[in-house]
Coordinates of C-alpha atoms in Angstrom, one line a residue:
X1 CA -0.4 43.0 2.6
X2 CA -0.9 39.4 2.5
X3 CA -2.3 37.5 5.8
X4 CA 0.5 34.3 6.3
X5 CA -1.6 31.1 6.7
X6 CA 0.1 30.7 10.1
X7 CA 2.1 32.7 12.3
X8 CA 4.3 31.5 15.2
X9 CA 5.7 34.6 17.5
X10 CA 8.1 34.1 20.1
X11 CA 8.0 30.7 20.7
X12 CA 9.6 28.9 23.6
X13 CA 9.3 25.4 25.0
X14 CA 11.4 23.5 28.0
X15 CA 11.8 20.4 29.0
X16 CA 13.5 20.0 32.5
X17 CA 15.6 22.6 32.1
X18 CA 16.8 22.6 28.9
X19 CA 15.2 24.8 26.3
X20 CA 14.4 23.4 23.0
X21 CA 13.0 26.6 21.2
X22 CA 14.0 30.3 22.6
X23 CA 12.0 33.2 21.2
X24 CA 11.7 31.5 18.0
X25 CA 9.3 33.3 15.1
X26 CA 7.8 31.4 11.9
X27 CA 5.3 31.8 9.4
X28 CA 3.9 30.2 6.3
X29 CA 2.1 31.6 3.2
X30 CA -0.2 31.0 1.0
X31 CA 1.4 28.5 -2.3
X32 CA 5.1 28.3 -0.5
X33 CA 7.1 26.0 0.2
X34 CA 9.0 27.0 3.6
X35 CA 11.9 24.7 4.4
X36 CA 12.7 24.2 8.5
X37 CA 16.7 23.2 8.4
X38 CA 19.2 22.9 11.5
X39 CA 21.5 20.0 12.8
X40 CA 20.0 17.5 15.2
X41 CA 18.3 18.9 18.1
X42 CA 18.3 22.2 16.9
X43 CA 14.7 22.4 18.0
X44 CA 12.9 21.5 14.1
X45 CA 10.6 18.6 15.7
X46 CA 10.2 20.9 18.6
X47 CA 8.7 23.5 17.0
X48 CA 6.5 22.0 14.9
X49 CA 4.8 19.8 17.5
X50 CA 3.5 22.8 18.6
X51 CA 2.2 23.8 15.9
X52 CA 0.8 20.6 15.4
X53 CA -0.5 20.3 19.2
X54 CA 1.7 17.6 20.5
X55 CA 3.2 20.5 22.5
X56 CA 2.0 23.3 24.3
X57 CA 4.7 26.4 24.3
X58 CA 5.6 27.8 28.0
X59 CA 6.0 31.1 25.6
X60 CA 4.4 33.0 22.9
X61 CA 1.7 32.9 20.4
X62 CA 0.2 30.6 17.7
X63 CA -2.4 32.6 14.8
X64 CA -3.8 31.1 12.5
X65 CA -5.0 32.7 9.4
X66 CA -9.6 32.8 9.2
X67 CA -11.1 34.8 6.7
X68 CA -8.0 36.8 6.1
X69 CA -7.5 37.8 9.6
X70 CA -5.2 36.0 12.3
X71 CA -6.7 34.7 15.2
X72 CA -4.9 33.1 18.2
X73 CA -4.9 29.3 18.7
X74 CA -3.9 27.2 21.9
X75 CA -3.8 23.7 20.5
X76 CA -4.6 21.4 23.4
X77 CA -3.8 18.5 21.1
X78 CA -3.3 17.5 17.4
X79 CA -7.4 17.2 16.6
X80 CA -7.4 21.1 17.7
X81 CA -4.5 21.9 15.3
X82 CA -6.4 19.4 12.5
X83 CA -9.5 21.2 13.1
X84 CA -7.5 24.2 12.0
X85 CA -6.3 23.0 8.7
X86 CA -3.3 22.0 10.2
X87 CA -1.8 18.5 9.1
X88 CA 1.5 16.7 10.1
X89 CA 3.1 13.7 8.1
X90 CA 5.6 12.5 10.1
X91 CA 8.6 10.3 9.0
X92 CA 7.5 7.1 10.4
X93 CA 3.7 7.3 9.4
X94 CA 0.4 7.0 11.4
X95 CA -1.4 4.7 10.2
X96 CA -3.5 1.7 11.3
X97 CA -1.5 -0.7 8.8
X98 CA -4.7 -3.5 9.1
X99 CA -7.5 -1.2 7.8
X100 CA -7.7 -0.2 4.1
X101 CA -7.2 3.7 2.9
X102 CA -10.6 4.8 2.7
X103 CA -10.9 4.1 6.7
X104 CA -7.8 6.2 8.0
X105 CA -9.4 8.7 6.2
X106 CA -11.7 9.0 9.3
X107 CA -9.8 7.5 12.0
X108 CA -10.0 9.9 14.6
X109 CA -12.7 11.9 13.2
X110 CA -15.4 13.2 15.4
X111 CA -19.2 12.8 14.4
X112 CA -18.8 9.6 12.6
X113 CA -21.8 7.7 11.9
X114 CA -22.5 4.5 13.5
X115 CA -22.9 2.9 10.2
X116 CA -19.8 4.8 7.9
X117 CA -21.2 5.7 4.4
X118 CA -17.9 3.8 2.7
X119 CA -19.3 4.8 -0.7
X120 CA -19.4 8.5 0.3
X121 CA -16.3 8.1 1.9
X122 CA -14.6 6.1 -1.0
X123 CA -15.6 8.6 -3.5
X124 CA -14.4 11.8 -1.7
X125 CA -11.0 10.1 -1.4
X126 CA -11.0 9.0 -5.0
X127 CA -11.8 12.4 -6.1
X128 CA -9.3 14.3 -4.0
X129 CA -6.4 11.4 -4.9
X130 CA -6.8 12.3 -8.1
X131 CA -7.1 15.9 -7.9
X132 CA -3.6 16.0 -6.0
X133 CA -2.1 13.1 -8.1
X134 CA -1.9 10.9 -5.4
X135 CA -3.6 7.8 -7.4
X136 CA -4.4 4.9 -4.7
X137 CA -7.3 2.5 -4.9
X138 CA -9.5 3.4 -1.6
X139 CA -10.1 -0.3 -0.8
X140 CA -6.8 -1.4 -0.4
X141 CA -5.2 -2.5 2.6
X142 CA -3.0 -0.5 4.0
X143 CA -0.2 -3.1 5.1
X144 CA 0.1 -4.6 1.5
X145 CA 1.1 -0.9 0.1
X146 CA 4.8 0.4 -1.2
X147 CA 6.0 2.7 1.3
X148 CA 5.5 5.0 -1.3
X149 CA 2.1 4.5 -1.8
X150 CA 2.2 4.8 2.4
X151 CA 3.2 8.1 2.4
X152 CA 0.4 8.7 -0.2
X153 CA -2.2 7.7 2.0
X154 CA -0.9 9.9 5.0
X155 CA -1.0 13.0 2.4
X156 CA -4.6 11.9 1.6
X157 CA -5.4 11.6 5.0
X158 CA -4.7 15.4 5.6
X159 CA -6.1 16.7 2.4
X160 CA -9.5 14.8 3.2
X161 CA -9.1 16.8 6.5
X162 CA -9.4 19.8 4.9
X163 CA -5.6 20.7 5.8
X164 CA -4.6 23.8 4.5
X165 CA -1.2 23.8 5.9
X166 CA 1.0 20.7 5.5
X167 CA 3.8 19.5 8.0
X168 CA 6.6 17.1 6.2
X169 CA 8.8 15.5 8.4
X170 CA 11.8 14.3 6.1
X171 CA 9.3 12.9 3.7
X172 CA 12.0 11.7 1.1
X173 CA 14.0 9.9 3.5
X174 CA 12.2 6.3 2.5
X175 CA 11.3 6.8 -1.9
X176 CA 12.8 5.8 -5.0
X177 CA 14.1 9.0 -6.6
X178 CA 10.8 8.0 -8.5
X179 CA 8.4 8.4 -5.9
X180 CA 10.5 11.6 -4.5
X181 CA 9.5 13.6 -7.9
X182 CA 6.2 11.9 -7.9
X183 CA 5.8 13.8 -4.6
X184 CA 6.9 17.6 -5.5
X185 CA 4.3 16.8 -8.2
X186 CA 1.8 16.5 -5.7
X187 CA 3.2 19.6 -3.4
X188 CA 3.4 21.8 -6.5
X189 CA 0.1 21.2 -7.2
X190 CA -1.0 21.9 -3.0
X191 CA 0.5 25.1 -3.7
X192 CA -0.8 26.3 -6.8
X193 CA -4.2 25.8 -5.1
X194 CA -2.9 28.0 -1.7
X195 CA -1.8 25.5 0.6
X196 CA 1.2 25.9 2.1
X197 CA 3.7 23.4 3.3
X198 CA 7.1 22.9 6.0
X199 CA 9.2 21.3 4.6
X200 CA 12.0 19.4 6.9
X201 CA 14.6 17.4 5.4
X202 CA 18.4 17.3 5.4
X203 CA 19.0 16.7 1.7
X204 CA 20.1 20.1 0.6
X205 CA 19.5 19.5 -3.5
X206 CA 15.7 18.8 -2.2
X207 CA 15.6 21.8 -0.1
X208 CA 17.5 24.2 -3.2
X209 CA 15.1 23.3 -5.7
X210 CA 11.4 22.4 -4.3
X211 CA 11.6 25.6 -1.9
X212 CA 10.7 29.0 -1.7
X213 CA 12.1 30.2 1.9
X214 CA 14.2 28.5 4.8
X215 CA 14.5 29.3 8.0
X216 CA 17.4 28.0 9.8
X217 CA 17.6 27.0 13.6
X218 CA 21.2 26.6 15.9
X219 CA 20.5 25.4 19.2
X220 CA 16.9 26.0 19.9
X221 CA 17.0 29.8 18.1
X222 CA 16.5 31.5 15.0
X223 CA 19.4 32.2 12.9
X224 CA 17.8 33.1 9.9
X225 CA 14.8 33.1 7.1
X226 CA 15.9 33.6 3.7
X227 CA 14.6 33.3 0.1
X228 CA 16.3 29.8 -1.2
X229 CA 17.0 31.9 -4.7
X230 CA 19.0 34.3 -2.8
X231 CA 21.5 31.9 -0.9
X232 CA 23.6 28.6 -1.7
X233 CA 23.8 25.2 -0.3
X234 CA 27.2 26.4 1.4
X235 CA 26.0 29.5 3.7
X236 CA 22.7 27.4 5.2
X237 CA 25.5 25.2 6.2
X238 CA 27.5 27.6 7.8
X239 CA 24.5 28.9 9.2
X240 CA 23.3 25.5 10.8
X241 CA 26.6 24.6 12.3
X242 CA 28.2 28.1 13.1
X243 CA 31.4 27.9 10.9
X244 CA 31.9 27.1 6.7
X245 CA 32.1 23.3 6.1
X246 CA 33.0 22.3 2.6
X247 CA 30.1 20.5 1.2
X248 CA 32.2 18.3 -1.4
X249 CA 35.3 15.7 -0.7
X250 CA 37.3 14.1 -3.1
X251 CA 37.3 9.7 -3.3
X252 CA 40.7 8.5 -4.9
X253 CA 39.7 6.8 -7.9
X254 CA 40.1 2.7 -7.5
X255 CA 43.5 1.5 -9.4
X256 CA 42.0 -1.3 -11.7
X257 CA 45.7 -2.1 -12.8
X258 CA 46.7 -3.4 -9.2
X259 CA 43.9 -6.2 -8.3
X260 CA 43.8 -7.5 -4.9
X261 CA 45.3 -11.2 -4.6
X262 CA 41.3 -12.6 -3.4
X263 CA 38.3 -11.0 -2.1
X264 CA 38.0 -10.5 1.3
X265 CA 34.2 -11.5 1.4
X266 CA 32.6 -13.7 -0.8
X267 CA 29.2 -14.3 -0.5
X268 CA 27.8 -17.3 -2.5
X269 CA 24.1 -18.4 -2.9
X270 CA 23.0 -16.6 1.0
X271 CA 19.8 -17.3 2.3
X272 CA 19.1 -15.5 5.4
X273 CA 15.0 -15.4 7.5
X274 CA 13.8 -12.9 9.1
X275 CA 12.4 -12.3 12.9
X276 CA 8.9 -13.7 11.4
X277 CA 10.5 -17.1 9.6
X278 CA 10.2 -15.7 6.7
X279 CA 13.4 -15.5 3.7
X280 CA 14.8 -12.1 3.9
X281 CA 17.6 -12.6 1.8
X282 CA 17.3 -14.6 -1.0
X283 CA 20.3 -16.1 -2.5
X284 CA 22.8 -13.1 -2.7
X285 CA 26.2 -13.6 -4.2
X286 CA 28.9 -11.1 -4.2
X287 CA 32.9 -10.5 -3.4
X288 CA 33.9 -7.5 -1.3
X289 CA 37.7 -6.2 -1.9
X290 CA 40.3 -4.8 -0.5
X291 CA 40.3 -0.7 -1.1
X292 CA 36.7 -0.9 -2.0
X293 CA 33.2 1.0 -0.7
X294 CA 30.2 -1.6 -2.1
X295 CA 27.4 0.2 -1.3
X296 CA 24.0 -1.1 -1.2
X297 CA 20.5 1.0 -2.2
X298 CA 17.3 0.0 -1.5
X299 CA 14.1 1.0 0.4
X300 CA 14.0 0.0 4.1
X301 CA 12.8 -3.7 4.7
X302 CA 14.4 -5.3 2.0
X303 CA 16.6 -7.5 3.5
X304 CA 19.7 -5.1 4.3
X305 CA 19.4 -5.8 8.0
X306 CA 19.4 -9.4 7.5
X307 CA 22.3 -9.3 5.2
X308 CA 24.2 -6.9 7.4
X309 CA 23.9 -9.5 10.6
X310 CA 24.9 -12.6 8.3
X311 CA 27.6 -11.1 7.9
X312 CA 29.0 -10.4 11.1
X313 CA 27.8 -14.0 12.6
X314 CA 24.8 -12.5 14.3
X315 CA 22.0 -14.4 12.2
X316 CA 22.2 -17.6 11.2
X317 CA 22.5 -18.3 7.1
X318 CA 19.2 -20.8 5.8
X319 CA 22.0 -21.4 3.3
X320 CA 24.8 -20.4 1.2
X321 CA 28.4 -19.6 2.1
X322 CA 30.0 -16.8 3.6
X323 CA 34.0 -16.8 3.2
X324 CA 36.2 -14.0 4.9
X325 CA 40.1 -14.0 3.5
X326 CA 39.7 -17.5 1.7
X327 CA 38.4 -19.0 5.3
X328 CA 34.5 -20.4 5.2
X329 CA 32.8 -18.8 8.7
X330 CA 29.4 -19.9 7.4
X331 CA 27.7 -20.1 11.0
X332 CA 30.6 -18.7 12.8
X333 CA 30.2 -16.3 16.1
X334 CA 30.1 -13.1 16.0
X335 CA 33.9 -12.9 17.9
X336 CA 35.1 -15.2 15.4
X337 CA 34.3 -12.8 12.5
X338 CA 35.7 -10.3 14.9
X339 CA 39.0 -11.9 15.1
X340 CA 39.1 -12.2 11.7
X341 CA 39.3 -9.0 10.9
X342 CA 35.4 -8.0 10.4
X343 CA 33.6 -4.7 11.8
X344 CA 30.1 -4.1 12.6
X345 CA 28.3 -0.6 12.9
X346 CA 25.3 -1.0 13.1
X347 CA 22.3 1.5 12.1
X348 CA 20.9 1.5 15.4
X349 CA 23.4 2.8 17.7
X350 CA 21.9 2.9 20.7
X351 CA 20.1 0.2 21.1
X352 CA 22.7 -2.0 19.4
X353 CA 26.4 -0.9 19.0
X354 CA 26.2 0.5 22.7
X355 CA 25.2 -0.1 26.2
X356 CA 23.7 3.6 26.8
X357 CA 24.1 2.9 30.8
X358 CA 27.9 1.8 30.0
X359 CA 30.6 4.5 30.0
X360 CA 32.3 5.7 27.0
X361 CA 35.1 3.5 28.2
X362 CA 33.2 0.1 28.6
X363 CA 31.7 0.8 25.1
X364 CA 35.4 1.3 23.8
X365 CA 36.5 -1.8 25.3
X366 CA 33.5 -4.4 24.4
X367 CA 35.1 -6.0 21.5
X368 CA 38.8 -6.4 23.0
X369 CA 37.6 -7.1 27.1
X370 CA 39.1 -10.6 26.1
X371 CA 42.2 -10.3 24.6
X372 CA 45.2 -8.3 25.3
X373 CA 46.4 -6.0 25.8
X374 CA 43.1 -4.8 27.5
X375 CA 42.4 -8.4 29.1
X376 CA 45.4 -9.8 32.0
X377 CA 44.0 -13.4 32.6
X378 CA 40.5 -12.8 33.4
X379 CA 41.1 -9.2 34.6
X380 CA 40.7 -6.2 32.9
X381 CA 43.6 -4.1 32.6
X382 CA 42.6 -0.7 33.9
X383 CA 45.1 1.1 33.0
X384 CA 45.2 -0.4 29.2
X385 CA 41.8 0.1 29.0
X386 CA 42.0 3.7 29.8
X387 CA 45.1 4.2 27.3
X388 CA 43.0 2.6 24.8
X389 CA 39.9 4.7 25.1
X390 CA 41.8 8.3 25.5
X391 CA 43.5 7.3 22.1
X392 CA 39.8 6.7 20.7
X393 CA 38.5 9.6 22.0
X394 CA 41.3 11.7 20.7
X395 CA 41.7 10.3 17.5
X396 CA 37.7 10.6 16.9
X397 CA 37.3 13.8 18.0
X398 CA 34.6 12.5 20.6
X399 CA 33.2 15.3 22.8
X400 CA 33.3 13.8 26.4
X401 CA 33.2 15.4 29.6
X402 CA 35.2 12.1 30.7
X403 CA 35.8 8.3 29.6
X404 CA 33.8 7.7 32.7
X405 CA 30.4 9.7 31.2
X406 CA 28.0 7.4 30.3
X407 CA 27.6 7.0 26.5
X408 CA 23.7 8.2 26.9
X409 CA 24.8 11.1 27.9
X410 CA 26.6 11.6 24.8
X411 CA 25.0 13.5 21.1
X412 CA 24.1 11.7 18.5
X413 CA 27.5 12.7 17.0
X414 CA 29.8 12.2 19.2
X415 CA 27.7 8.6 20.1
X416 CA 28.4 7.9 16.0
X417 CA 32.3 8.6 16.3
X418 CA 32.7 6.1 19.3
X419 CA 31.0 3.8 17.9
X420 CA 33.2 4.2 14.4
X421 CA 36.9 4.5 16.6
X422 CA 35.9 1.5 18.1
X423 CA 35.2 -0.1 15.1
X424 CA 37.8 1.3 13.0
X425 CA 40.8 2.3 15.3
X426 CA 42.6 -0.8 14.9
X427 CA 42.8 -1.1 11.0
X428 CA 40.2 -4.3 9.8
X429 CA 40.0 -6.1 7.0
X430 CA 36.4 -5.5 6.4
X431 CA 33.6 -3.1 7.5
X432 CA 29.9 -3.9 7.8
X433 CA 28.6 -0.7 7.7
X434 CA 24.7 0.8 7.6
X435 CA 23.0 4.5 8.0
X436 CA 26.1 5.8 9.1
X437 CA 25.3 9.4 9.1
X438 CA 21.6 9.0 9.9
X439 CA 20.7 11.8 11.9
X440 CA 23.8 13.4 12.3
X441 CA 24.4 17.1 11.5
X442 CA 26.2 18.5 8.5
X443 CA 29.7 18.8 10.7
X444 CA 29.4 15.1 12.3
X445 CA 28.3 13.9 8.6
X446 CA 31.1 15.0 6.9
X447 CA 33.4 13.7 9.7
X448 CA 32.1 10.3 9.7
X449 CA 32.2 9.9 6.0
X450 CA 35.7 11.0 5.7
X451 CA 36.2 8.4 8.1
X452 CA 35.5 5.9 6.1
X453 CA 37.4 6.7 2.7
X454 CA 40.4 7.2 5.3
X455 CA 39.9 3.3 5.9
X456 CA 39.2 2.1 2.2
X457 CA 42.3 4.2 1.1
X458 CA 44.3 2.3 4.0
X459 CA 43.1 -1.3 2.6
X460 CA 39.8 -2.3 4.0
X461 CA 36.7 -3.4 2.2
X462 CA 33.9 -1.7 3.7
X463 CA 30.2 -2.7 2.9
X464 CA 28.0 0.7 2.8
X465 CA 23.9 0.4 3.5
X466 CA 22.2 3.4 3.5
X467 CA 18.9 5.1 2.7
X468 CA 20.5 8.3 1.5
X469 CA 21.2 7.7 -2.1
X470 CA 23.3 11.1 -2.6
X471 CA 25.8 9.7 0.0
X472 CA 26.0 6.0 -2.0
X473 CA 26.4 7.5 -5.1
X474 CA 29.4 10.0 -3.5
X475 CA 31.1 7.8 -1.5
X476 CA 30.5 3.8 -3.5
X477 CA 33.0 2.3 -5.9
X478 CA 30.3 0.2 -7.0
X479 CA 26.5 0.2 -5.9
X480 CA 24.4 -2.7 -5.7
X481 CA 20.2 -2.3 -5.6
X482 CA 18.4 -4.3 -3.4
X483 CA 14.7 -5.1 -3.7
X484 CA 13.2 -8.3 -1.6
X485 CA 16.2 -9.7 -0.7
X486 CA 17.7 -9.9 -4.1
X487 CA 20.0 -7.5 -6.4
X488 CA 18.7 -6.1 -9.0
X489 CA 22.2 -4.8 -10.8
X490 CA 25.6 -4.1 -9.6
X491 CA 26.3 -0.3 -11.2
X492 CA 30.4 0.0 -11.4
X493 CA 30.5 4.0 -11.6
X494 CA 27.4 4.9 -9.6
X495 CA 28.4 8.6 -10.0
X496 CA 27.6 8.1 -14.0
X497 CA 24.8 6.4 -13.8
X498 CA 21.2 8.1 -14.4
X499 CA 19.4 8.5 -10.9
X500 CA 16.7 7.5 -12.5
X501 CA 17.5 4.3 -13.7
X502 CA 18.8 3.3 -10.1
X503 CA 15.1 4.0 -8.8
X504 CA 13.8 2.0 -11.0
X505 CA 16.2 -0.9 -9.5
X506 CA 15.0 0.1 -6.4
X507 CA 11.4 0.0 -7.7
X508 CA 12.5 -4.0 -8.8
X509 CA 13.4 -3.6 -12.4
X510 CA 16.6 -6.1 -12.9
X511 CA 19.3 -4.8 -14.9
X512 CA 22.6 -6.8 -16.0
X513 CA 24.7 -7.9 -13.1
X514 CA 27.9 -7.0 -13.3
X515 CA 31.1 -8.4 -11.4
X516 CA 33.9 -6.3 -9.9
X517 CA 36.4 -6.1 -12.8
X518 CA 39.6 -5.3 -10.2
X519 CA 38.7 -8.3 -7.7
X520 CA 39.0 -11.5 -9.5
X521 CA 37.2 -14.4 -7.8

């Protein structure tokens, strides 16, 4: 009988109360590939930060596999779980972004020499980039990499620690589909030579073909670990979320016959800066129409969030024009755009669309406080306002103890589907719309995407951002690729086009442009 590389037994962890992992068992082997699924706050992140040491567990065990027996670990912190041939690379990486590779190799490292040997340590990560595939030049700075070549460094970072076992925190969620297969190269490879590696992500193609078990957490517990050849994409749903969801939906098919009369965006020649003064967005032009989803691809930081508040009259334009229903509201305020029909939802929900300390009915409220039939003069009409909100609430399935509950209170979920009734309850013209279903659950996903085909089929134009390319591709008319601030192509029927050739948009190859055939300008 094989010894598992790592063994967690009866693992339980609290926080104030509330218990994020009950009784929960795990292992890893040597040369597998052991996917960690379950909706948000199931207790993934949980878990594995004790593994990793970020947490200690109020219950059970931790072994660890030396010389082919287990032995018992209590981490005290992440160097003890390193020091094990344990590595994590979390989503958002840690690095120090103004040193080049070769010195987070060591950063951290005990028994450093007061003068490093950066030849030594140059060479050794050289040798194990390319051993791995993971081909980076060790004097670069980190700051001036891809994010791709990012992740790259965190994976060296490990492997030059000696890590046998490999933590990945949704390690897709930021590559080109390019960089993605680039990286099951390299873990194929980690397992061939006995490492083994957790695998957490929420793409359930990835998890189907680049696995070898999951293990499926609801609410903090084990459901189940199974061998990924002996189930289907459909019963590790059911099993995250309690109940069969349908995995597929069906998008009417645009009616190129029937053009609309006029876009209701067009976008001509936008220049937009940044927080730091520098150009973000660098002369876009584009229509958005009526009945339409125009979604946009791209890796993080290429200018979508500049575009997005443009749009909705919360960054000023360097230039261009922005015209909603044949009116120009270049430089307009954000209520202006509102009145005119436009919708924001914003990627950062929290922080952004809401006020967390509001209650759910203030949030409802903030874009109509000043008109009626919620305003009365300079009063708020309580009794409007609470009509308003129960019809939200109800018609967005929004799971609220109250409308009085703050929205802070609220999941992620049910956060999501306020923010999108609020937006969306009162049919507009156009919607402005990015990560929608970031870090939502399979249920909540499905929901909030059905949302939104419910308001293209009803006559609004909805601009779709999103880092997810399987949930462009699904639910985008057309898809545009962004890459430092500029369009690379416009793809008409993104569902027939080769994933490959949209990373390599992604990546900054231009293609030909290509105009929307049923929205004449």
């Amino acid at each position: 009988m094989t010894v598992p590389l790592v063994e967690m037994r009866a693992i339980t962890k609290r926080f104030s109360g509330v218990t994020a992992n009950k009784n929960v068992d795990f292992s890893i082997e040597s040369g597998e590939v052991h996917a960690l699924l379950g909706e948000n706050g199931a207790g993934k992140s949980t878990l594995m930060n004790v593994l990793y040491g970020l947490y200690r567990p109020d219950e059970g065990e931790v072994f660890v596999s030396e010389h082919g027996r287990l032995t018992r670990r209590t981490f005290r912190s992440p160097s003890g779980a390193i020091a094990a041939g344990i590595g994590m690379v979390h989503q958002h990486f840690m690095l120090a972004y103004t040193q080049t590779v070769w010195e987070n190799m060591i950063l951290g490292m005990k028994d450093t020499p007061f003068i490093l040997p950066r030849k030594k340590i140059m060479d050794k990560t050289a040798e194990i980039s390319e051993r791995y595939g993971l081909h980076i030049d060790p004097a670069a700075l980190v700051w001036q990499l891809s994010i791709g070549e990012q992740q790259r460094v965190a994976l060296l970072q490990m492997l030059y620690r000696s890590a046998r076992v490999l933590i990945l925190d949704e390690p897709t969620a930021v590559l080109t589909p390019q960089e993605s297969a680039r990286l099951f190269q390299t873990i194929r490879r980690m397992t061939a030579e006995g490492h083994g590696v957790v695998f957490i992500s929420h793409k359930m193609h990835e998890v189907m073909n680049e696995t070898h078990r999951v293990t499926v957490l609801r609410r903090g517990e084990n459901v189940k670990t199974v061998k990924t050849g002996e189930t289907t994409e459909e019963a590790l749903a059911e099993m995250m979320v309690g109940q069969k969801i349908p995995l597929n939906f069906y998008r009417e098919p645009l009616n190129a016959e029937e053009p609309a009369d006029r876009p209701v965006i067009e976008v001509k020649d936008l220049r937009v800066a940044g927080d730091r003064g520098f150009e973000m967005v660098k002369g876009l032009s584009f229509s958005l129409c009526r009945n339409e989803i125009l979604g946009v691809a791209g890796v993080a930081g290429n200018g979508q969030r500049e575009l997005c508040e443009a749009l909705v009259g919360l960054r000023p334009a360097a230039s261009g024009s922005i015209r909603v229903n044949g009116k120009d509201m270049t430089g307009a305020s954000p209520r202006s755009f509102i009145n005119n029909g436009v919708r924001y939802i914003p990627a950062d929900r929290k922080g952004v669309g809401m006020v967390s300390d509001m209650d759910v009915r203030g949030n409802s409220i903030l874009r109509r406080y000043w008109s009626k039939p919620v305003a009365r003069g300079v009063f708020i009409d309580g009794r409007k306002s609470d009509a308003l909100t129960k019809r939200i609430v109800d018609d967005f399935v929004v799971s609220t103890p109250s409308i009085r509950t703050p929205v802070k209170n609220l999941s992620g979920g049910n956060m999501q589907k306020l923010l999108m009734g609020r937006e969306l309850s009162d049919e507009p013209r156009a919607v402005i719309v990015m990560h929608p279903t970031w870090g939502l659950d399979v249920a909540a996903t499905r929901y909030v995407r059905e949302r939104l085909l419910e308001r293209r089929e009803n006559g609004a134009a909805i601009l779709l951002l999103s880092e997810d390319l399987d949930e462009l591709v699904a639910l985008s008319d057309r898809l545009a690729v962004i890459f430092k601030g500029e369009f690379m192509g416009v793809i008409d029927n993104p569902e027939s086009a080769p994933i490959e050739k949209i990373g390599l948009m992604m990546a900054g190859e231009k293609t030909v442009f290509t105009a929307p055939h049923h929205c004449p300008l």
